Amino acid sequence: MTEDMAQNIISIEDQKNLQGGLKLTDIEDNKRNVSENEISVGQKLIEYLKSTNTTIILPQINFEENRILFPILKEIGEDPSNVSVLDKLAAPAVNILQKETYEVLPVCPEHPENLLTTTRICCSECNSINVKKLYLVEHKVCGFIADTEIFGQKNVTDIATCPKCEKNITNPKRELRSLGFWFLCSDCGEKFDNISNKLFCRKFNHDFDINSAEYLSVPYYSVNNSSSADVDTITLLTKLSKAIETFGFSTQKFVKVIGRSGVPHSVSIHGKKEDKQVSVFFRSSDKQLPDVDVNSIIAECADLPESFNILICIPSISSEAKAMARYTGTSIITGKEYDEVFSQLEKLVAEHINK
Ligand SMILES: [Zn+2]
Ligand SMILES: [Zn+2]
Ligand SMILES: [Zn+2]
């Protein structure tokens, strides 16, 4: 341990005194926290993404089976429909993934489990779907005006003769003038300018109004670059929590710990042994961590006065931030090498909380 580090260390007893020996904080129940197994899925996932040089986890919408799948989960030996594990990894306490919207599907309000709906156009008068779109054209030379069907074709560009003057039309674009379009209902005979849209529930064969549709948001996930979500970090945190466990603590990773103020704090590792608690915060960056980031964690530590708080900063923090940490009783570990960090943490736990 360096001299510099020794100065940063305050025992848990000192911390309690510093904060006035306040009541013990509570930890949120396990259900809301991520399990060891889910962390290992996260670890495999990040490893796989790294090996394939991707950062995005895309869904596959299976309309036949009405399932939303994440094929990447299959690649790492997990159930591809296990969306909840991805949600857990995207939870603020874990923050390995970021959840975003891939697509919003309109689904039938009566059969929302059916993902496939299609759009139907229908007559605004009688709701019939026997609606045709008609294009009105004029034969420029003779002035005859009719819809394209009377000219014997569906498309303007296919018209070859004029039914009135019977002249050949060799260049429809030049010889015909387009006058617009309208819709014709074959059932009620109504002509109208605007068609109405309905959604069609394919499986149960019925229409429903677009405004009555339910909307299903299909997510995708991306690797949270701003977090410490990499294999090395997760591996390190796993090793660190094991190390803390060897001192008789039970540990949890990526948990929310409620502070004295009632505000939950995201803690990378939380250890508990009788009335002793240790909270490890972890931040990494490719350059020195900004003071503002360090200070916000120091503030969080101050809200957890019953806990021995350790902030691991990779690679370094400023001397001002160190001074702040020292003043508030937060132990700081800095370093570039993971082994270096690991041995510092072991020493801290051994010397200051395992008394
Ligand atoms: Zn339906
Ligand atoms: Zn009609
Ligand atoms: Zn003509």
mmCIF file of C-alpha atoms and ligand atoms in Angstrom:
data_model
loop_
_atom_site.group_PDB
_atom_site.id
_atom_site.type_symbol
_atom_site.label_atom_id
_atom_site.label_comp_id
_atom_site.label_asym_id
_atom_site.label_seq_id
_atom_site.Cartn_x
_atom_site.Cartn_y
_atom_site.Cartn_z
ATOM 1 C CA MET A 1 0.000 0.000 0.000
ATOM 2 C CA THR A 2 1.289 3.449 -0.854
ATOM 3 C CA GLU A 3 1.554 6.241 1.670
ATOM 4 C CA ASP A 4 -0.897 8.228 -0.362
ATOM 5 C CA MET A 5 -3.468 5.499 -0.034
ATOM 6 C CA ALA A 6 -2.922 5.026 3.674
ATOM 7 C CA GLN A 7 -3.997 8.606 4.223
ATOM 8 C CA ASN A 8 -7.273 7.938 2.475
ATOM 9 C CA ILE A 9 -8.278 5.160 4.758
ATOM 10 C CA ILE A 10 -10.611 5.618 7.662
ATOM 11 C CA SER A 11 -11.963 2.681 9.592
ATOM 12 C CA ILE A 12 -15.641 1.903 9.639
ATOM 13 C CA GLU A 13 -15.757 2.961 13.304
ATOM 14 C CA ASP A 14 -14.294 6.329 12.376
ATOM 15 C CA GLN A 15 -16.814 6.680 9.595
ATOM 16 C CA LYS A 16 -19.660 6.024 11.986
ATOM 17 C CA ASN A 17 -18.323 8.631 14.347
ATOM 18 C CA LEU A 18 -17.847 11.027 11.496
ATOM 19 C CA GLN A 19 -21.471 10.734 10.500
ATOM 20 C CA GLY A 20 -22.848 10.588 14.011
ATOM 21 C CA GLY A 21 -23.604 6.858 14.205
ATOM 22 C CA LEU A 22 -26.845 6.915 12.302
ATOM 23 C CA LYS A 23 -29.319 4.081 11.909
ATOM 24 C CA LEU A 24 -28.586 1.212 9.599
ATOM 25 C CA THR A 25 -29.565 1.505 5.990
ATOM 26 C CA ASP A 26 -31.734 -1.057 4.295
ATOM 27 C CA ILE A 27 -30.997 -2.935 1.176
ATOM 28 C CA GLU A 28 -33.749 -3.392 -1.347
ATOM 29 C CA ASP A 29 -35.074 -6.901 -1.618
ATOM 30 C CA ASN A 30 -33.320 -9.376 -3.839
ATOM 31 C CA LYS A 31 -36.069 -9.552 -6.428
ATOM 32 C CA ARG A 32 -35.278 -6.103 -7.654
ATOM 33 C CA ASN A 33 -31.620 -6.847 -7.796
ATOM 34 C CA VAL A 34 -29.842 -8.806 -10.407
ATOM 35 C CA SER A 35 -28.875 -12.395 -9.655
ATOM 36 C CA GLU A 36 -25.467 -13.988 -9.951
ATOM 37 C CA ASN A 37 -26.775 -15.994 -12.882
ATOM 38 C CA GLU A 38 -27.993 -12.904 -14.686
ATOM 39 C CA ILE A 39 -24.605 -11.279 -14.200
ATOM 40 C CA SER A 40 -22.971 -14.306 -15.773
ATOM 41 C CA VAL A 41 -25.364 -14.043 -18.739
ATOM 42 C CA GLY A 42 -24.318 -10.396 -19.008
ATOM 43 C CA GLN A 43 -20.686 -11.415 -18.926
ATOM 44 C CA LYS A 44 -21.140 -14.014 -21.681
ATOM 45 C CA LEU A 45 -23.149 -11.521 -23.685
ATOM 46 C CA ILE A 46 -20.516 -8.807 -23.500
ATOM 47 C CA GLU A 47 -17.813 -11.325 -24.403
ATOM 48 C CA TYR A 48 -19.815 -12.497 -27.391
ATOM 49 C CA LEU A 49 -20.527 -8.948 -28.556
ATOM 50 C CA LYS A 50 -16.838 -8.110 -28.260
ATOM 51 C CA SER A 51 -15.824 -11.180 -30.244
ATOM 52 C CA THR A 52 -18.258 -10.284 -33.031
ATOM 53 C CA ASN A 53 -17.464 -6.588 -32.920
ATOM 54 C CA THR A 54 -21.047 -5.519 -32.327
ATOM 55 C CA THR A 55 -22.655 -3.378 -29.689
ATOM 56 C CA ILE A 56 -26.315 -3.825 -30.576
ATOM 57 C CA ILE A 57 -28.699 -6.611 -29.589
ATOM 58 C CA LEU A 58 -31.531 -6.683 -32.082
ATOM 59 C CA PRO A 59 -34.865 -8.448 -31.729
ATOM 60 C CA GLN A 60 -36.424 -10.759 -34.226
ATOM 61 C CA ILE A 61 -40.181 -10.538 -34.400
ATOM 62 C CA ASN A 62 -41.678 -13.907 -35.187
ATOM 63 C CA PHE A 63 -45.169 -13.132 -36.468
ATOM 64 C CA GLU A 64 -46.045 -16.776 -36.996
ATOM 65 C CA GLU A 65 -45.426 -17.737 -33.391
ATOM 66 C CA ASN A 66 -46.150 -14.293 -31.949
ATOM 67 C CA ARG A 67 -42.838 -14.188 -30.186
ATOM 68 C CA ILE A 68 -40.145 -11.609 -29.809
ATOM 69 C CA LEU A 69 -36.775 -13.265 -29.822
ATOM 70 C CA PHE A 70 -33.225 -12.137 -29.304
ATOM 71 C CA PRO A 71 -31.178 -14.587 -31.396
ATOM 72 C CA ILE A 72 -27.943 -13.507 -29.745
ATOM 73 C CA LEU A 73 -29.106 -15.172 -26.513
ATOM 74 C CA LYS A 74 -29.221 -18.472 -28.361
ATOM 75 C CA GLU A 75 -25.615 -17.922 -29.440
ATOM 76 C CA ILE A 76 -24.524 -17.834 -25.811
ATOM 77 C CA GLY A 77 -26.639 -20.827 -24.841
ATOM 78 C CA GLU A 78 -29.604 -18.978 -23.351
ATOM 79 C CA ASP A 79 -33.298 -18.992 -24.138
ATOM 80 C CA PRO A 80 -33.745 -16.479 -26.988
ATOM 81 C CA SER A 81 -37.117 -15.371 -25.606
ATOM 82 C CA ASN A 82 -35.688 -14.462 -22.195
ATOM 83 C CA VAL A 83 -36.252 -10.722 -22.499
ATOM 84 C CA SER A 84 -36.309 -10.281 -18.743
ATOM 85 C CA VAL A 85 -32.598 -11.030 -18.392
ATOM 86 C CA LEU A 86 -31.857 -8.244 -20.864
ATOM 87 C CA ASP A 87 -34.177 -5.936 -18.934
ATOM 88 C CA LYS A 88 -32.334 -6.738 -15.724
ATOM 89 C CA LEU A 89 -28.992 -5.986 -17.374
ATOM 90 C CA ALA A 90 -30.436 -2.660 -18.529
ATOM 91 C CA ALA A 91 -31.760 -1.761 -15.053
ATOM 92 C CA PRO A 92 -30.155 1.386 -13.619
ATOM 93 C CA ALA A 93 -28.390 -0.540 -10.860
ATOM 94 C CA VAL A 94 -26.619 -2.746 -13.385
ATOM 95 C CA ASN A 95 -26.463 -0.469 -16.391
ATOM 96 C CA ILE A 96 -24.563 -2.917 -18.606
ATOM 97 C CA LEU A 97 -27.072 -2.471 -21.419
ATOM 98 C CA GLN A 98 -29.208 0.387 -22.564
ATOM 99 C CA LYS A 99 -32.764 -0.310 -23.597
ATOM 100 C CA GLU A 100 -34.138 1.480 -26.634
ATOM 101 C CA THR A 101 -37.206 1.241 -28.833
ATOM 102 C CA TYR A 102 -36.780 -0.864 -31.941
ATOM 103 C CA GLU A 103 -40.332 -0.729 -33.188
ATOM 104 C CA VAL A 104 -43.811 0.031 -31.930
ATOM 105 C CA LEU A 105 -46.353 -2.475 -33.191
ATOM 106 C CA PRO A 106 -50.053 -1.663 -33.297
ATOM 107 C CA VAL A 107 -51.878 -4.726 -32.001
ATOM 108 C CA CYS A 108 -55.539 -5.705 -31.853
ATOM 109 C CA PRO A 109 -57.148 -4.516 -28.587
ATOM 110 C CA GLU A 110 -59.038 -7.810 -28.306
ATOM 111 C CA HIS A 111 -56.138 -10.061 -29.262
ATOM 112 C CA PRO A 112 -53.009 -8.188 -28.185
ATOM 113 C CA GLU A 113 -51.000 -11.417 -28.114
ATOM 114 C CA ASN A 114 -51.188 -11.449 -31.890
ATOM 115 C CA LEU A 115 -48.399 -9.408 -33.296
ATOM 116 C CA LEU A 116 -49.458 -9.394 -36.904
ATOM 117 C CA THR A 117 -51.851 -6.728 -38.033
ATOM 118 C CA THR A 118 -52.125 -5.325 -41.513
ATOM 119 C CA THR A 119 -53.595 -2.162 -42.864
ATOM 120 C CA ARG A 120 -56.809 -2.242 -44.807
ATOM 121 C CA ILE A 121 -58.298 0.462 -46.879
ATOM 122 C CA CYS A 122 -62.049 0.691 -47.033
ATOM 123 C CA CYS A 123 -64.959 2.777 -48.237
ATOM 124 C CA SER A 124 -65.592 5.705 -45.946
ATOM 125 C CA GLU A 125 -69.343 5.299 -46.545
ATOM 126 C CA CYS A 126 -70.068 1.579 -46.185
ATOM 127 C CA ASN A 127 -66.742 0.185 -44.836
ATOM 128 C CA SER A 128 -66.491 -2.214 -47.773
ATOM 129 C CA ILE A 129 -62.990 -3.195 -48.754
ATOM 130 C CA ASN A 130 -63.956 -3.395 -52.436
ATOM 131 C CA VAL A 131 -62.383 -0.078 -53.167
ATOM 132 C CA LYS A 132 -60.591 0.900 -56.333
ATOM 133 C CA LYS A 133 -58.297 3.790 -56.965
ATOM 134 C CA LEU A 134 -59.084 5.513 -60.230
ATOM 135 C CA TYR A 135 -56.892 7.903 -62.184
ATOM 136 C CA LEU A 136 -58.557 10.550 -64.318
ATOM 137 C CA VAL A 137 -56.841 11.374 -67.609
ATOM 138 C CA GLU A 138 -57.482 13.570 -70.586
ATOM 139 C CA HIS A 139 -56.515 12.741 -74.154
ATOM 140 C CA LYS A 140 -54.964 16.080 -75.065
ATOM 141 C CA VAL A 141 -55.685 16.011 -78.841
ATOM 142 C CA CYS A 142 -59.424 15.240 -78.628
ATOM 143 C CA GLY A 143 -60.178 16.478 -75.096
ATOM 144 C CA PHE A 144 -61.738 13.219 -73.996
ATOM 145 C CA ILE A 145 -61.708 12.856 -70.186
ATOM 146 C CA ALA A 146 -62.224 9.533 -68.411
ATOM 147 C CA ASP A 147 -60.640 7.297 -65.865
ATOM 148 C CA THR A 148 -57.901 4.925 -66.959
ATOM 149 C CA GLU A 149 -60.228 1.899 -66.942
ATOM 150 C CA ILE A 150 -62.299 3.450 -69.691
ATOM 151 C CA PHE A 151 -59.068 3.811 -71.611
ATOM 152 C CA GLY A 152 -58.789 0.063 -71.112
ATOM 153 C CA GLN A 153 -55.820 0.054 -68.704
ATOM 154 C CA LYS A 154 -55.092 0.255 -65.006
ATOM 155 C CA ASN A 155 -51.961 2.335 -65.387
ATOM 156 C CA VAL A 156 -51.704 5.549 -67.364
ATOM 157 C CA THR A 157 -48.424 4.458 -68.921
ATOM 158 C CA ASP A 158 -50.065 1.340 -70.447
ATOM 159 C CA ILE A 159 -52.747 3.237 -72.382
ATOM 160 C CA ALA A 160 -52.324 2.629 -76.115
ATOM 161 C CA THR A 161 -55.497 3.993 -77.739
ATOM 162 C CA CYS A 162 -58.228 6.552 -77.073
ATOM 163 C CA PRO A 163 -61.725 5.014 -76.894
ATOM 164 C CA LYS A 164 -63.275 8.219 -78.308
ATOM 165 C CA CYS A 165 -61.106 9.295 -81.268
ATOM 166 C CA GLU A 166 -59.607 5.804 -81.608
ATOM 167 C CA LYS A 167 -56.171 7.242 -82.292
ATOM 168 C CA ASN A 168 -53.120 5.346 -81.175
ATOM 169 C CA ILE A 169 -51.295 6.724 -78.201
ATOM 170 C CA THR A 170 -47.583 6.071 -78.529
ATOM 171 C CA ASN A 171 -46.298 8.322 -75.782
ATOM 172 C CA PRO A 172 -48.882 8.282 -72.938
ATOM 173 C CA LYS A 173 -46.849 10.656 -70.764
ATOM 174 C CA ARG A 174 -46.853 13.319 -73.454
ATOM 175 C CA GLU A 175 -50.247 12.678 -75.060
ATOM 176 C CA LEU A 176 -52.306 12.281 -71.899
ATOM 177 C CA ARG A 177 -52.814 14.759 -69.105
ATOM 178 C CA SER A 178 -53.193 13.480 -65.577
ATOM 179 C CA LEU A 179 -56.119 15.125 -63.778
ATOM 180 C CA GLY A 180 -55.906 13.456 -60.401
ATOM 181 C CA PHE A 181 -57.443 10.449 -58.733
ATOM 182 C CA TRP A 182 -60.318 9.346 -56.598
ATOM 183 C CA PHE A 183 -61.618 6.179 -55.034
ATOM 184 C CA LEU A 184 -64.652 4.207 -56.078
ATOM 185 C CA CYS A 185 -66.485 1.737 -53.898
ATOM 186 C CA SER A 186 -67.664 -1.229 -55.946
ATOM 187 C CA ASP A 187 -70.297 -2.091 -53.342
ATOM 188 C CA CYS A 188 -72.113 1.188 -52.719
ATOM 189 C CA GLY A 189 -70.878 3.051 -55.796
ATOM 190 C CA GLU A 190 -69.681 5.988 -53.726
ATOM 191 C CA LYS A 191 -66.830 8.081 -55.150
ATOM 192 C CA PHE A 192 -64.586 9.787 -52.638
ATOM 193 C CA ASP A 193 -61.244 11.546 -52.391
ATOM 194 C CA ASN A 194 -59.965 10.168 -49.090
ATOM 195 C CA ILE A 195 -59.914 6.565 -48.223
ATOM 196 C CA SER A 196 -60.313 5.361 -44.667
ATOM 197 C CA ASN A 197 -57.771 3.121 -43.022
ATOM 198 C CA LYS A 198 -58.462 0.236 -40.741
ATOM 199 C CA LEU A 199 -56.219 -2.265 -39.096
ATOM 200 C CA PHE A 200 -56.921 -5.902 -39.704
ATOM 201 C CA CYS A 201 -56.413 -8.605 -37.093
ATOM 202 C CA ARG A 202 -55.196 -11.383 -39.395
ATOM 203 C CA LYS A 203 -55.618 -14.378 -37.185
ATOM 204 C CA PHE A 204 -59.117 -13.557 -35.968
ATOM 205 C CA ASN A 205 -60.164 -12.040 -39.245
ATOM 206 C CA HIS A 206 -61.638 -8.735 -38.169
ATOM 207 C CA ASP A 207 -61.038 -5.028 -38.626
ATOM 208 C CA PHE A 208 -60.457 -2.550 -35.889
ATOM 209 C CA ASP A 209 -60.077 1.167 -35.808
ATOM 210 C CA ILE A 210 -56.499 2.420 -35.783
ATOM 211 C CA ASN A 211 -57.318 4.622 -32.773
ATOM 212 C CA SER A 212 -58.453 1.653 -30.734
ATOM 213 C CA ALA A 213 -55.217 -0.270 -31.303
ATOM 214 C CA GLU A 214 -52.923 -1.147 -28.444
ATOM 215 C CA TYR A 215 -49.278 -0.369 -29.020
ATOM 216 C CA LEU A 216 -46.571 -2.851 -28.206
ATOM 217 C CA SER A 217 -43.078 -1.499 -27.879
ATOM 218 C CA VAL A 218 -40.394 -3.901 -29.073
ATOM 219 C CA PRO A 219 -37.030 -3.046 -27.531
ATOM 220 C CA TYR A 220 -33.481 -3.466 -28.667
ATOM 221 C CA TYR A 221 -30.480 -3.192 -26.429
ATOM 222 C CA SER A 222 -27.116 -1.609 -26.860
ATOM 223 C CA VAL A 223 -23.991 -1.870 -24.796
ATOM 224 C CA ASN A 224 -23.785 1.063 -22.443
ATOM 225 C CA ASN A 225 -20.476 2.626 -23.372
ATOM 226 C CA SER A 226 -20.533 5.102 -20.538
ATOM 227 C CA SER A 227 -20.701 2.355 -17.957
ATOM 228 C CA SER A 228 -18.056 -0.015 -16.785
ATOM 229 C CA ALA A 229 -19.632 -2.738 -18.870
ATOM 230 C CA ASP A 230 -16.779 -4.782 -20.110
ATOM 231 C CA VAL A 231 -15.634 -8.264 -19.477
ATOM 232 C CA ASP A 232 -12.603 -7.161 -17.504
ATOM 233 C CA THR A 233 -14.701 -5.073 -15.169
ATOM 234 C CA ILE A 234 -17.296 -7.733 -14.548
ATOM 235 C CA THR A 235 -14.536 -10.275 -14.016
ATOM 236 C CA LEU A 236 -12.768 -7.908 -11.654
ATOM 237 C CA LEU A 237 -15.944 -7.211 -9.685
ATOM 238 C CA THR A 238 -16.597 -10.942 -9.448
ATOM 239 C CA LYS A 239 -13.066 -11.499 -8.135
ATOM 240 C CA LEU A 240 -13.367 -8.583 -5.736
ATOM 241 C CA SER A 241 -16.654 -9.768 -4.300
ATOM 242 C CA LYS A 242 -15.170 -13.261 -3.838
ATOM 243 C CA ALA A 243 -12.259 -11.646 -2.019
ATOM 244 C CA ILE A 244 -14.640 -9.787 0.270
ATOM 245 C CA GLU A 245 -16.528 -13.031 0.876
ATOM 246 C CA THR A 246 -13.360 -14.718 2.119
ATOM 247 C CA PHE A 247 -13.531 -12.316 5.057
ATOM 248 C CA GLY A 248 -16.922 -13.730 5.976
ATOM 249 C CA PHE A 249 -19.059 -11.127 4.236
ATOM 250 C CA SER A 250 -22.031 -12.026 2.102
ATOM 251 C CA THR A 251 -21.954 -9.941 -1.055
ATOM 252 C CA GLN A 252 -24.225 -8.774 -3.818
ATOM 253 C CA LYS A 253 -23.181 -7.160 -7.062
ATOM 254 C CA PHE A 254 -24.952 -4.283 -8.780
ATOM 255 C CA VAL A 255 -27.399 -3.522 -6.021
ATOM 256 C CA LYS A 256 -29.301 -0.480 -4.935
ATOM 257 C CA VAL A 257 -28.640 0.506 -1.373
ATOM 258 C CA ILE A 258 -30.987 2.974 0.256
ATOM 259 C CA GLY A 259 -29.136 5.839 1.854
ATOM 260 C CA ARG A 260 -29.916 7.736 5.026
ATOM 261 C CA SER A 261 -31.803 10.268 2.891
ATOM 262 C CA GLY A 262 -34.053 7.564 1.429
ATOM 263 C CA VAL A 263 -32.354 7.892 -1.949
ATOM 264 C CA PRO A 264 -31.185 4.612 -3.536
ATOM 265 C CA HIS A 265 -27.561 4.382 -4.607
ATOM 266 C CA SER A 266 -26.198 2.031 -7.244
ATOM 267 C CA VAL A 267 -23.413 0.082 -5.635
ATOM 268 C CA SER A 268 -21.163 -2.239 -7.640
ATOM 269 C CA ILE A 269 -20.520 -4.565 -4.708
ATOM 270 C CA HIS A 270 -22.226 -4.510 -1.358
ATOM 271 C CA GLY A 271 -20.977 -6.729 1.422
ATOM 272 C CA LYS A 272 -22.577 -7.441 4.776
ATOM 273 C CA LYS A 273 -21.303 -9.190 7.870
ATOM 274 C CA GLU A 274 -23.340 -8.759 11.040
ATOM 275 C CA ASP A 275 -23.447 -4.990 11.586
ATOM 276 C CA LYS A 276 -20.589 -4.315 9.191
ATOM 277 C CA GLN A 277 -21.184 -3.165 5.657
ATOM 278 C CA VAL A 278 -18.888 -2.444 2.777
ATOM 279 C CA SER A 279 -19.969 -0.614 -0.376
ATOM 280 C CA VAL A 280 -17.739 -0.613 -3.415
ATOM 281 C CA PHE A 281 -18.349 1.974 -6.113
ATOM 282 C CA PHE A 282 -16.610 1.491 -9.409
ATOM 283 C CA ARG A 283 -15.876 3.971 -12.191
ATOM 284 C CA SER A 284 -13.549 3.631 -15.117
ATOM 285 C CA SER A 285 -12.524 5.834 -17.967
ATOM 286 C CA ASP A 286 -9.728 5.983 -20.516
ATOM 287 C CA LYS A 287 -8.439 9.154 -18.890
ATOM 288 C CA GLN A 288 -8.461 10.711 -15.416
ATOM 289 C CA LEU A 289 -11.989 10.743 -14.022
ATOM 290 C CA PRO A 290 -13.489 14.235 -13.876
ATOM 291 C CA ASP A 291 -13.829 15.743 -10.379
ATOM 292 C CA VAL A 292 -17.553 16.216 -10.837
ATOM 293 C CA ASP A 293 -18.044 12.446 -11.259
ATOM 294 C CA VAL A 294 -15.899 11.622 -8.267
ATOM 295 C CA ASN A 295 -17.640 14.228 -6.139
ATOM 296 C CA SER A 296 -21.070 12.863 -6.940
ATOM 297 C CA ILE A 297 -19.989 9.427 -5.723
ATOM 298 C CA ILE A 298 -18.448 10.960 -2.617
ATOM 299 C CA ALA A 299 -21.842 12.545 -1.956
ATOM 300 C CA GLU A 300 -23.470 9.131 -2.349
ATOM 301 C CA CYS A 301 -20.943 7.655 0.087
ATOM 302 C CA ALA A 302 -21.788 10.344 2.611
ATOM 303 C CA ASP A 303 -25.386 9.139 2.407
ATOM 304 C CA LEU A 304 -24.257 5.638 3.412
ATOM 305 C CA PRO A 305 -22.563 6.429 6.711
ATOM 306 C CA GLU A 306 -22.922 2.930 8.205
ATOM 307 C CA SER A 307 -20.973 1.426 5.394
ATOM 308 C CA PHE A 308 -17.237 1.344 4.786
ATOM 309 C CA ASN A 309 -17.189 2.975 1.382
ATOM 310 C CA ILE A 310 -14.591 2.289 -1.241
ATOM 311 C CA LEU A 311 -14.440 4.057 -4.543
ATOM 312 C CA ILE A 312 -12.427 2.341 -7.243
ATOM 313 C CA CYS A 313 -11.369 4.802 -9.929
ATOM 314 C CA ILE A 314 -9.645 3.568 -13.043
ATOM 315 C CA PRO A 315 -7.169 4.904 -13.996
ATOM 316 C CA SER A 316 -6.876 7.970 -11.721
ATOM 317 C CA ILE A 317 -8.464 11.013 -10.093
ATOM 318 C CA SER A 318 -7.163 14.494 -9.364
ATOM 319 C CA SER A 319 -5.451 15.350 -6.083
ATOM 320 C CA GLU A 320 -8.373 17.716 -5.293
ATOM 321 C CA ALA A 321 -10.845 14.864 -5.654
ATOM 322 C CA LYS A 322 -8.600 12.719 -3.446
ATOM 323 C CA ALA A 323 -8.605 15.416 -0.813
ATOM 324 C CA MET A 324 -12.398 15.591 -0.934
ATOM 325 C CA ALA A 325 -12.649 11.837 -0.540
ATOM 326 C CA ARG A 326 -10.263 11.880 2.391
ATOM 327 C CA TYR A 327 -12.251 14.604 4.104
ATOM 328 C CA THR A 328 -15.508 12.671 3.793
ATOM 329 C CA GLY A 329 -13.999 9.342 4.783
ATOM 330 C CA THR A 330 -14.338 7.561 1.444
ATOM 331 C CA SER A 331 -11.477 5.214 0.652
ATOM 332 C CA ILE A 332 -10.105 5.570 -2.815
ATOM 333 C CA ILE A 333 -8.400 2.964 -4.937
ATOM 334 C CA THR A 334 -6.848 4.035 -8.204
ATOM 335 C CA GLY A 335 -4.721 2.260 -10.746
ATOM 336 C CA LYS A 336 -4.382 1.096 -14.296
ATOM 337 C CA GLU A 337 -3.762 -2.565 -13.698
ATOM 338 C CA TYR A 338 -6.525 -4.764 -12.414
ATOM 339 C CA ASP A 339 -4.156 -6.804 -10.267
ATOM 340 C CA GLU A 340 -3.008 -3.600 -8.619
ATOM 341 C CA VAL A 341 -6.607 -2.652 -7.814
ATOM 342 C CA PHE A 342 -7.332 -6.137 -6.586
ATOM 343 C CA SER A 343 -4.480 -6.206 -4.088
ATOM 344 C CA GLN A 344 -5.335 -2.719 -2.797
ATOM 345 C CA LEU A 345 -8.917 -3.752 -2.138
ATOM 346 C CA GLU A 346 -7.879 -6.924 -0.370
ATOM 347 C CA LYS A 347 -5.603 -4.914 1.903
ATOM 348 C CA LEU A 348 -8.310 -2.371 2.636
ATOM 349 C CA VAL A 349 -10.806 -5.013 3.608
ATOM 350 C CA ALA A 350 -8.281 -6.936 5.664
ATOM 351 C CA GLU A 351 -6.979 -3.936 7.565
ATOM 352 C CA HIS A 352 -10.026 -1.778 8.010
ATOM 353 C CA ILE A 353 -13.238 -3.671 8.053
ATOM 354 C CA ASN A 354 -12.324 -7.123 9.079
ATOM 355 C CA LYS A 355 -11.391 -6.194 12.597
HETATM 356 ZN ZN ZN B 1 -58.333 -9.340 -33.044
HETATM 357 ZN ZN ZN B 2 -69.022 1.755 -50.101
HETATM 358 ZN ZN ZN B 3 -58.938 10.878 -78.160
#
